[in-house]
């Protein structure tokens, strides 16, 4: 059973899916190579872009500050949840929902493999 914050986040993520896809589009239907504009975008779009770039290998830098972007969006939405610092059940559920959205966008919108980077790096680990 989802927390109230995760339920509200799920609804908001469904509404923002197409907007996020547009923000991530580069030339044609490809994933844009640069990060979204920090002034024009919110924490959600920055988090989604960072994770999409990382999982596809577009950017191999660990997205260690991505949770701060996600927390910014959670706070803006007024959800009672935390993903940065001390996490809670609602924060973990919201992060999991957003990560599923990233996978969905990569697979269904950009026709990319969300595990490409992991498969490429598995021999190094």
mmCIF file of N, CA and C in Angstrom:
data_model
loop_
_atom_site.group_PDB
_atom_site.id
_atom_site.type_symbol
_atom_site.label_atom_id
_atom_site.label_comp_id
_atom_site.label_asym_id
_atom_site.label_seq_id
_atom_site.Cartn_x
_atom_site.Cartn_y
_atom_site.Cartn_z
ATOM 1 N N UNK A 1 0.841 -1.186 0.000
ATOM 2 C CA UNK A 1 0.000 0.000 0.000
ATOM 3 C C UNK A 1 0.887 1.249 0.000
ATOM 4 N N UNK A 2 0.623 2.163 -0.913
ATOM 5 C CA UNK A 2 1.407 3.381 -1.042
ATOM 6 C C UNK A 2 1.062 4.394 0.037
ATOM 7 N N UNK A 3 2.043 5.191 0.405
ATOM 8 C CA UNK A 3 1.782 6.311 1.300
ATOM 9 C C UNK A 3 0.988 7.371 0.529
ATOM 10 N N UNK A 4 0.393 8.300 1.247
ATOM 11 C CA UNK A 4 -0.384 9.365 0.605
ATOM 12 C C UNK A 4 0.515 10.215 -0.297
ATOM 13 N N UNK A 5 1.735 10.476 0.154
ATOM 14 C CA UNK A 5 2.661 11.283 -0.642
ATOM 15 C C UNK A 5 3.012 10.568 -1.949
ATOM 16 N N UNK A 6 3.236 9.264 -1.881
ATOM 17 C CA UNK A 6 3.574 8.505 -3.088
ATOM 18 C C UNK A 6 2.390 8.450 -4.045
ATOM 19 N N UNK A 7 1.196 8.328 -3.496
ATOM 20 C CA UNK A 7 -0.015 8.323 -4.335
ATOM 21 C C UNK A 7 -0.152 9.643 -5.083
ATOM 22 N N UNK A 8 0.059 10.745 -4.361
ATOM 23 C CA UNK A 8 -0.028 12.066 -4.990
ATOM 24 C C UNK A 8 1.087 12.245 -6.024
ATOM 25 N N UNK A 9 2.272 11.746 -5.705
ATOM 26 C CA UNK A 9 3.395 11.856 -6.640
ATOM 27 C C UNK A 9 3.122 11.057 -7.903
ATOM 28 N N UNK A 10 2.545 9.873 -7.765
ATOM 29 C CA UNK A 10 2.227 9.043 -8.937
ATOM 30 C C UNK A 10 1.319 9.813 -9.887
ATOM 31 N N UNK A 11 0.306 10.450 -9.358
ATOM 32 C CA UNK A 11 -0.628 11.225 -10.172
ATOM 33 C C UNK A 11 0.098 12.374 -10.880
ATOM 34 N N UNK A 12 0.949 13.071 -10.164
ATOM 35 C CA UNK A 12 1.694 14.191 -10.737
ATOM 36 C C UNK A 12 2.666 13.716 -11.815
ATOM 37 N N UNK A 13 3.301 12.579 -11.604
ATOM 38 C CA UNK A 13 4.247 12.046 -12.582
ATOM 39 C C UNK A 13 3.554 11.656 -13.881
ATOM 40 N N UNK A 14 2.360 11.109 -13.785
ATOM 41 C CA UNK A 14 1.589 10.762 -14.980
ATOM 42 C C UNK A 14 1.295 12.028 -15.775
ATOM 43 N N UNK A 15 0.933 13.098 -15.072
ATOM 44 C CA UNK A 15 0.623 14.364 -15.754
ATOM 45 C C UNK A 15 1.856 14.981 -16.411
ATOM 46 N N UNK A 16 3.025 14.807 -15.813
ATOM 47 C CA UNK A 16 4.228 15.468 -16.311
ATOM 48 C C UNK A 16 5.049 14.620 -17.281
ATOM 49 N N UNK A 17 4.621 13.402 -17.564
ATOM 50 C CA UNK A 17 5.406 12.499 -18.406
ATOM 51 C C UNK A 17 5.738 13.101 -19.765
ATOM 52 N N UNK A 18 4.742 13.607 -20.467
ATOM 53 C CA UNK A 18 4.973 14.153 -21.807
ATOM 54 C C UNK A 18 5.856 15.395 -21.760
ATOM 55 N N UNK A 19 5.645 16.254 -20.761
ATOM 56 C CA UNK A 19 6.474 17.447 -20.614
ATOM 57 C C UNK A 19 7.928 17.040 -20.385
ATOM 58 N N UNK A 20 8.144 16.028 -19.553
ATOM 59 C CA UNK A 20 9.497 15.549 -19.299
ATOM 60 C C UNK A 20 10.130 14.989 -20.571
ATOM 61 N N UNK A 21 9.365 14.239 -21.333
ATOM 62 C CA UNK A 21 9.882 13.685 -22.594
ATOM 63 C C UNK A 21 10.322 14.813 -23.524
ATOM 64 N N UNK A 22 9.537 15.863 -23.612
ATOM 65 C CA UNK A 22 9.888 17.007 -24.460
ATOM 66 C C UNK A 22 11.157 17.695 -23.966
ATOM 67 N N UNK A 23 11.309 17.820 -22.644
ATOM 68 C CA UNK A 23 12.480 18.483 -22.065
ATOM 69 C C UNK A 23 13.757 17.689 -22.313
ATOM 70 N N UNK A 24 13.621 16.373 -22.479
ATOM 71 C CA UNK A 24 14.791 15.509 -22.669
ATOM 72 C C UNK A 24 15.131 15.264 -24.130
ATOM 73 N N UNK A 25 14.258 15.683 -25.040
ATOM 74 C CA UNK A 25 14.481 15.415 -26.459
ATOM 75 C C UNK A 25 15.585 16.283 -27.027
ATOM 76 N N UNK A 26 16.435 15.619 -27.788
ATOM 77 C CA UNK A 26 17.470 16.322 -28.543
ATOM 78 C C UNK A 26 17.000 16.459 -29.972
ATOM 79 N N UNK A 27 17.917 16.330 -30.903
ATOM 80 C CA UNK A 27 17.535 16.370 -32.315
ATOM 81 C C UNK A 27 16.808 15.092 -32.676
ATOM 82 N N UNK A 28 15.750 15.235 -33.416
ATOM 83 C CA UNK A 28 14.936 14.071 -33.762
ATOM 84 C C UNK A 28 14.281 13.537 -32.498
ATOM 85 N N UNK A 29 14.315 12.251 -32.332
ATOM 86 C CA UNK A 29 13.731 11.650 -31.141
ATOM 87 C C UNK A 29 14.795 11.147 -30.176
ATOM 88 N N UNK A 30 16.027 11.643 -30.320
ATOM 89 C CA UNK A 30 17.109 11.147 -29.478
ATOM 90 C C UNK A 30 17.140 11.867 -28.133
ATOM 91 N N UNK A 31 17.800 11.237 -27.181
ATOM 92 C CA UNK A 31 17.989 11.826 -25.860
ATOM 93 C C UNK A 31 18.978 12.976 -25.981
ATOM 94 N N UNK A 32 18.604 14.103 -25.478
ATOM 95 C CA UNK A 32 19.445 15.287 -25.541
ATOM 96 C C UNK A 32 20.730 15.049 -24.742
ATOM 97 N N UNK A 33 21.836 15.510 -25.258
ATOM 98 C CA UNK A 33 23.140 15.281 -24.631
ATOM 99 C C UNK A 33 23.399 16.225 -23.461
ATOM 100 N N UNK A 34 22.854 17.429 -23.521
ATOM 101 C CA UNK A 34 23.089 18.400 -22.455
ATOM 102 C C UNK A 34 21.985 18.310 -21.398
ATOM 103 N N UNK A 35 22.299 18.818 -20.235
ATOM 104 C CA UNK A 35 21.320 18.837 -19.153
ATOM 105 C C UNK A 35 20.294 19.939 -19.433
ATOM 106 N N UNK A 36 19.069 19.755 -18.942
ATOM 107 C CA UNK A 36 18.067 20.820 -19.089
ATOM 108 C C UNK A 36 18.532 22.099 -18.398
ATOM 109 N N UNK A 37 18.017 23.204 -18.838
ATOM 110 C CA UNK A 37 18.343 24.513 -18.277
ATOM 111 C C UNK A 37 17.859 24.574 -16.829
ATOM 112 N N UNK A 38 18.772 24.841 -15.910
ATOM 113 C CA UNK A 38 18.393 24.832 -14.496
ATOM 114 C C UNK A 38 17.409 25.933 -14.133
ATOM 115 N N UNK A 39 17.417 27.037 -14.861
ATOM 116 C CA UNK A 39 16.480 28.113 -14.554
ATOM 117 C C UNK A 39 15.075 27.805 -15.066
ATOM 118 N N UNK A 40 14.984 27.148 -16.222
ATOM 119 C CA UNK A 40 13.680 26.886 -16.837
ATOM 120 C C UNK A 40 13.051 25.588 -16.339
ATOM 121 N N UNK A 41 13.836 24.711 -15.740
ATOM 122 C CA UNK A 41 13.335 23.399 -15.345
ATOM 123 C C UNK A 41 13.225 23.282 -13.838
ATOM 124 N N UNK A 42 12.507 22.241 -13.427
ATOM 125 C CA UNK A 42 12.371 21.993 -11.998
ATOM 126 C C UNK A 42 13.261 20.827 -11.575
ATOM 127 N N UNK A 43 13.267 20.532 -10.292
ATOM 128 C CA UNK A 43 14.100 19.463 -9.767
ATOM 129 C C UNK A 43 13.780 18.107 -10.369
ATOM 130 N N UNK A 44 12.521 17.883 -10.708
ATOM 131 C CA UNK A 44 12.135 16.602 -11.301
ATOM 132 C C UNK A 44 12.799 16.410 -12.656
ATOM 133 N N UNK A 45 12.747 17.413 -13.510
ATOM 134 C CA UNK A 45 13.348 17.266 -14.839
ATOM 135 C C UNK A 45 14.858 17.117 -14.746
ATOM 136 N N UNK A 46 15.488 17.807 -13.800
ATOM 137 C CA UNK A 46 16.933 17.660 -13.639
ATOM 138 C C UNK A 46 17.282 16.265 -13.131
ATOM 139 N N UNK A 47 16.497 15.729 -12.197
ATOM 140 C CA UNK A 47 16.735 14.381 -11.684
ATOM 141 C C UNK A 47 16.565 13.350 -12.798
ATOM 142 N N UNK A 48 15.472 13.454 -13.535
ATOM 143 C CA UNK A 48 15.192 12.506 -14.615
ATOM 144 C C UNK A 48 16.305 12.564 -15.664
ATOM 145 N N UNK A 49 16.749 13.762 -16.024
ATOM 146 C CA UNK A 49 17.819 13.899 -17.016
ATOM 147 C C UNK A 49 19.118 13.284 -16.508
ATOM 148 N N UNK A 50 19.472 13.557 -15.256
ATOM 149 C CA UNK A 50 20.709 13.002 -14.697
ATOM 150 C C UNK A 50 20.680 11.474 -14.709
ATOM 151 N N UNK A 51 19.551 10.905 -14.297
ATOM 152 C CA UNK A 51 19.456 9.451 -14.229
ATOM 153 C C UNK A 51 19.419 8.841 -15.632
ATOM 154 N N UNK A 52 18.724 9.483 -16.549
ATOM 155 C CA UNK A 52 18.673 8.977 -17.930
ATOM 156 C C UNK A 52 20.067 8.987 -18.548
ATOM 157 N N UNK A 53 20.804 10.070 -18.356
ATOM 158 C CA UNK A 53 22.158 10.166 -18.892
ATOM 159 C C UNK A 53 23.071 9.125 -18.262
ATOM 160 N N UNK A 54 22.931 8.923 -16.977
ATOM 161 C CA UNK A 54 23.789 7.963 -16.276
ATOM 162 C C UNK A 54 23.496 6.526 -16.722
ATOM 163 N N UNK A 55 22.228 6.158 -16.743
ATOM 164 C CA UNK A 55 21.872 4.765 -17.060
ATOM 165 C C UNK A 55 22.149 4.383 -18.510
ATOM 166 N N UNK A 56 22.128 5.351 -19.400
ATOM 167 C CA UNK A 56 22.410 5.047 -20.805
ATOM 168 C C UNK A 56 23.883 5.219 -21.149
ATOM 169 N N UNK A 57 24.653 5.776 -20.237
ATOM 170 C CA UNK A 57 26.078 5.970 -20.476
ATOM 171 C C UNK A 57 26.413 7.265 -21.184
ATOM 172 N N UNK A 58 25.422 8.133 -21.391
ATOM 173 C CA UNK A 58 25.683 9.438 -22.011
ATOM 174 C C UNK A 58 26.627 10.237 -21.113
ATOM 175 N N UNK A 59 26.429 10.151 -19.815
ATOM 176 C CA UNK A 59 27.302 10.797 -18.831
ATOM 177 C C UNK A 59 27.683 9.729 -17.816
ATOM 178 N N UNK A 60 28.954 9.462 -17.698
ATOM 179 C CA UNK A 60 29.399 8.395 -16.801
ATOM 180 C C UNK A 60 29.679 8.866 -15.382
ATOM 181 N N UNK A 61 29.492 10.149 -15.112
ATOM 182 C CA UNK A 61 29.680 10.657 -13.752
ATOM 183 C C UNK A 61 28.540 10.189 -12.860
ATOM 184 N N UNK A 62 28.878 9.753 -11.659
ATOM 185 C CA UNK A 62 27.851 9.326 -10.707
ATOM 186 C C UNK A 62 26.936 10.515 -10.390
ATOM 187 N N UNK A 63 25.637 10.331 -10.474
ATOM 188 C CA UNK A 63 24.702 11.435 -10.202
ATOM 189 C C UNK A 63 24.459 11.605 -8.699
ATOM 190 N N UNK A 64 25.530 11.894 -7.950
ATOM 191 C CA UNK A 64 25.432 11.920 -6.488
ATOM 192 C C UNK A 64 24.552 13.043 -5.948
ATOM 193 N N UNK A 65 24.402 14.121 -6.683
ATOM 194 C CA UNK A 65 23.564 15.216 -6.199
ATOM 195 C C UNK A 65 22.144 15.163 -6.767
ATOM 196 N N UNK A 66 21.830 14.134 -7.519
ATOM 197 C CA UNK A 66 20.499 14.036 -8.129
ATOM 198 C C UNK A 66 19.390 14.005 -7.089
ATOM 199 N N UNK A 67 19.652 13.392 -5.940
ATOM 200 C CA UNK A 67 18.596 13.338 -4.915
ATOM 201 C C UNK A 67 18.240 14.724 -4.402
ATOM 202 N N UNK A 68 19.181 15.670 -4.442
ATOM 203 C CA UNK A 68 18.862 17.034 -4.022
ATOM 204 C C UNK A 68 17.857 17.661 -4.986
ATOM 205 N N UNK A 69 18.025 17.374 -6.279
ATOM 206 C CA UNK A 69 17.065 17.867 -7.273
ATOM 207 C C UNK A 69 15.689 17.261 -7.034
ATOM 208 N N UNK A 70 15.656 15.959 -6.764
ATOM 209 C CA UNK A 70 14.377 15.295 -6.508
ATOM 210 C C UNK A 70 13.733 15.833 -5.243
ATOM 211 N N UNK A 71 14.539 16.066 -4.210
ATOM 212 C CA UNK A 71 13.990 16.617 -2.963
ATOM 213 C C UNK A 71 13.407 18.006 -3.197
ATOM 214 N N UNK A 72 14.069 18.799 -4.032
ATOM 215 C CA UNK A 72 13.548 20.136 -4.371
ATOM 216 C C UNK A 72 12.142 20.024 -4.960
ATOM 217 N N UNK A 73 11.959 19.083 -5.903
ATOM 218 C CA UNK A 73 10.641 18.899 -6.529
ATOM 219 C C UNK A 73 9.619 18.409 -5.501
ATOM 220 N N UNK A 74 10.013 17.473 -4.652
ATOM 221 C CA UNK A 74 9.114 16.952 -3.613
ATOM 222 C C UNK A 74 8.657 18.088 -2.711
ATOM 223 N N UNK A 75 9.596 18.952 -2.313
ATOM 224 C CA UNK A 75 9.248 20.088 -1.453
ATOM 225 C C UNK A 75 8.327 21.072 -2.164
ATOM 226 N N UNK A 76 8.609 21.346 -3.457
ATOM 227 C CA UNK A 76 7.759 22.259 -4.232
ATOM 228 C C UNK A 76 6.333 21.740 -4.346
ATOM 229 N N UNK A 77 6.189 20.420 -4.454
ATOM 230 C CA UNK A 77 4.860 19.819 -4.573
ATOM 231 C C UNK A 77 4.136 19.746 -3.232
ATOM 232 N N UNK A 78 4.859 19.915 -2.152
ATOM 233 C CA UNK A 78 4.259 19.858 -0.828
ATOM 234 C C UNK A 78 4.061 18.442 -0.305
ATOM 235 N N UNK A 79 4.784 17.479 -0.905
ATOM 236 C CA UNK A 79 4.677 16.093 -0.434
ATOM 237 C C UNK A 79 5.453 15.948 0.878
ATOM 238 N N UNK A 80 4.899 15.204 1.805
ATOM 239 C CA UNK A 80 5.563 14.954 3.081
ATOM 240 C C UNK A 80 6.470 13.743 2.903
ATOM 241 N N UNK A 81 7.687 13.997 2.391
ATOM 242 C CA UNK A 81 8.606 12.902 2.089
ATOM 243 C C UNK A 81 10.029 13.436 2.032
ATOM 244 N N UNK A 82 10.985 12.532 2.245
ATOM 245 C CA UNK A 82 12.390 12.907 2.193
ATOM 246 C C UNK A 82 13.193 11.856 1.440
ATOM 247 N N UNK A 83 14.022 12.318 0.511
ATOM 248 C CA UNK A 83 14.936 11.416 -0.191
ATOM 249 C C UNK A 83 16.388 11.827 0.021
ATOM 250 N N UNK A 84 16.611 13.041 0.483
ATOM 251 C CA UNK A 84 17.977 13.476 0.758
ATOM 252 C C UNK A 84 18.146 13.601 2.262
ATOM 253 N N UNK A 85 19.286 13.228 2.735
ATOM 254 C CA UNK A 85 19.481 13.210 4.177
ATOM 255 C C UNK A 85 18.905 11.923 4.725
ATOM 256 N N UNK A 86 17.960 12.032 5.608
ATOM 257 C CA UNK A 86 17.315 10.848 6.194
ATOM 258 C C UNK A 86 16.102 10.507 5.340
ATOM 259 N N UNK A 87 16.136 9.350 4.696
ATOM 260 C CA UNK A 87 15.013 8.955 3.848
ATOM 261 C C UNK A 87 13.900 8.351 4.691
ATOM 262 N N UNK A 88 12.716 8.377 4.150
ATOM 263 C CA UNK A 88 11.571 7.756 4.812
ATOM 264 C C UNK A 88 10.829 6.901 3.792
ATOM 265 N N UNK A 89 9.808 6.185 4.241
ATOM 266 C CA UNK A 89 9.079 5.294 3.337
ATOM 267 C C UNK A 89 8.495 6.040 2.146
ATOM 268 N N UNK A 90 7.888 7.201 2.401
ATOM 269 C CA UNK A 90 7.285 7.964 1.308
ATOM 270 C C UNK A 90 8.349 8.419 0.312
ATOM 271 N N UNK A 91 9.487 8.873 0.824
ATOM 272 C CA UNK A 91 10.570 9.302 -0.058
ATOM 273 C C UNK A 91 11.108 8.166 -0.899
ATOM 274 N N UNK A 92 11.279 7.007 -0.281
ATOM 275 C CA UNK A 92 11.744 5.837 -1.024
ATOM 276 C C UNK A 92 10.740 5.440 -2.103
ATOM 277 N N UNK A 93 9.447 5.496 -1.777
ATOM 278 C CA UNK A 93 8.410 5.142 -2.759
ATOM 279 C C UNK A 93 8.396 6.132 -3.921
ATOM 280 N N UNK A 94 8.532 7.418 -3.618
ATOM 281 C CA UNK A 94 8.533 8.430 -4.674
ATOM 282 C C UNK A 94 9.758 8.253 -5.570
ATOM 283 N N UNK A 95 10.920 8.040 -4.973
ATOM 284 C CA UNK A 95 12.136 7.828 -5.765
ATOM 285 C C UNK A 95 11.982 6.607 -6.666
ATOM 286 N N UNK A 96 11.384 5.557 -6.148
ATOM 287 C CA UNK A 96 11.175 4.345 -6.957
ATOM 288 C C UNK A 96 10.228 4.631 -8.121
ATOM 289 N N UNK A 97 9.182 5.424 -7.879
ATOM 290 C CA UNK A 97 8.244 5.785 -8.946
ATOM 291 C C UNK A 97 8.934 6.607 -10.026
ATOM 292 N N UNK A 98 9.762 7.557 -9.613
ATOM 293 C CA UNK A 98 10.463 8.400 -10.588
ATOM 294 C C UNK A 98 11.462 7.556 -11.377
ATOM 295 N N UNK A 99 12.131 6.626 -10.715
ATOM 296 C CA UNK A 99 13.070 5.752 -11.423
ATOM 297 C C UNK A 99 12.346 4.878 -12.450
ATOM 298 N N UNK A 100 11.139 4.437 -12.123
ATOM 299 C CA UNK A 100 10.334 3.692 -13.100
ATOM 300 C C UNK A 100 9.964 4.583 -14.279
ATOM 301 N N UNK A 101 9.674 5.843 -14.003
ATOM 302 C CA UNK A 101 9.363 6.795 -15.070
ATOM 303 C C UNK A 101 10.574 6.988 -15.979
ATOM 304 N N UNK A 102 11.768 7.089 -15.397
ATOM 305 C CA UNK A 102 12.985 7.222 -16.203
ATOM 306 C C UNK A 102 13.117 6.022 -17.136
ATOM 307 N N UNK A 103 12.958 4.817 -16.589
ATOM 308 C CA UNK A 103 13.035 3.609 -17.421
ATOM 309 C C UNK A 103 11.985 3.619 -18.518
ATOM 310 N N UNK A 104 10.767 4.014 -18.169
ATOM 311 C CA UNK A 104 9.677 4.063 -19.148
ATOM 312 C C UNK A 104 10.004 5.033 -20.277
ATOM 313 N N UNK A 105 10.508 6.220 -19.929
ATOM 314 C CA UNK A 105 10.853 7.194 -20.966
ATOM 315 C C UNK A 105 11.968 6.673 -21.864
ATOM 316 N N UNK A 106 12.980 6.068 -21.264
ATOM 317 C CA UNK A 106 14.092 5.559 -22.064
ATOM 318 C C UNK A 106 13.636 4.451 -23.004
ATOM 319 N N UNK A 107 12.821 3.543 -22.504
ATOM 320 C CA UNK A 107 12.389 2.401 -23.312
ATOM 321 C C UNK A 107 11.342 2.798 -24.346
ATOM 322 N N UNK A 108 10.277 3.450 -23.898
ATOM 323 C CA UNK A 108 9.125 3.691 -24.768
ATOM 324 C C UNK A 108 9.182 4.983 -25.573
ATOM 325 N N UNK A 109 9.883 5.994 -25.091
ATOM 326 C CA UNK A 109 9.926 7.248 -25.834
ATOM 327 C C UNK A 109 11.198 7.358 -26.677
ATOM 328 N N UNK A 110 12.335 7.019 -26.063
ATOM 329 C CA UNK A 110 13.606 7.179 -26.767
ATOM 330 C C UNK A 110 14.135 5.882 -27.368
ATOM 331 N N UNK A 111 13.452 4.771 -27.085
ATOM 332 C CA UNK A 111 13.855 3.452 -27.570
ATOM 333 C C UNK A 111 15.328 3.172 -27.250
ATOM 334 N N UNK A 112 15.676 3.418 -25.990
ATOM 335 C CA UNK A 112 17.035 3.187 -25.501
ATOM 336 C C UNK A 112 16.999 2.143 -24.396
ATOM 337 N N UNK A 113 18.120 1.510 -24.168
ATOM 338 C CA UNK A 113 18.249 0.498 -23.133
ATOM 339 C C UNK A 113 18.666 1.164 -21.818
ATOM 340 N N UNK A 114 17.818 1.110 -20.779
ATOM 341 C CA UNK A 114 18.174 1.744 -19.512
ATOM 342 C C UNK A 114 19.246 0.991 -18.729
ATOM 343 N N UNK A 115 19.693 -0.132 -19.241
ATOM 344 C CA UNK A 115 20.753 -0.889 -18.570
ATOM 345 C C UNK A 115 22.038 -0.912 -19.395
ATOM 346 N N UNK A 116 22.103 -0.106 -20.435
ATOM 347 C CA UNK A 116 23.263 -0.120 -21.335
ATOM 348 C C UNK A 116 24.556 0.180 -20.586
ATOM 349 N N UNK A 117 24.540 1.185 -19.753
ATOM 350 C CA UNK A 117 25.757 1.551 -19.026
ATOM 351 C C UNK A 117 26.165 0.445 -18.061
ATOM 352 N N UNK A 118 25.231 -0.129 -17.352
ATOM 353 C CA UNK A 118 25.547 -1.193 -16.391
ATOM 354 C C UNK A 118 26.150 -2.399 -17.097
ATOM 355 N N UNK A 119 25.617 -2.748 -18.249
ATOM 356 C CA UNK A 119 26.160 -3.892 -18.984
ATOM 357 C C UNK A 119 27.575 -3.601 -19.488
ATOM 358 N N UNK A 120 27.811 -2.360 -19.877
ATOM 359 C CA UNK A 120 29.126 -1.990 -20.371
ATOM 360 C C UNK A 120 30.169 -1.987 -19.248
ATOM 361 N N UNK A 121 29.741 -1.593 -18.050
ATOM 362 C CA UNK A 121 30.680 -1.450 -16.936
ATOM 363 C C UNK A 121 30.786 -2.701 -16.068
ATOM 364 N N UNK A 122 29.964 -3.709 -16.300
ATOM 365 C CA UNK A 122 29.928 -4.860 -15.387
ATOM 366 C C UNK A 122 31.284 -5.562 -15.280
ATOM 367 N N UNK A 123 32.062 -5.532 -16.322
ATOM 368 C CA UNK A 123 33.372 -6.168 -16.270
ATOM 369 C C UNK A 123 34.366 -5.424 -15.397
ATOM 370 N N UNK A 124 34.099 -4.139 -15.148
ATOM 371 C CA UNK A 124 34.994 -3.345 -14.316
ATOM 372 C C UNK A 124 34.708 -3.503 -12.835
ATOM 373 N N UNK A 125 33.544 -3.985 -12.510
ATOM 374 C CA UNK A 125 33.170 -4.066 -11.095
ATOM 375 C C UNK A 125 33.648 -5.293 -10.411
#
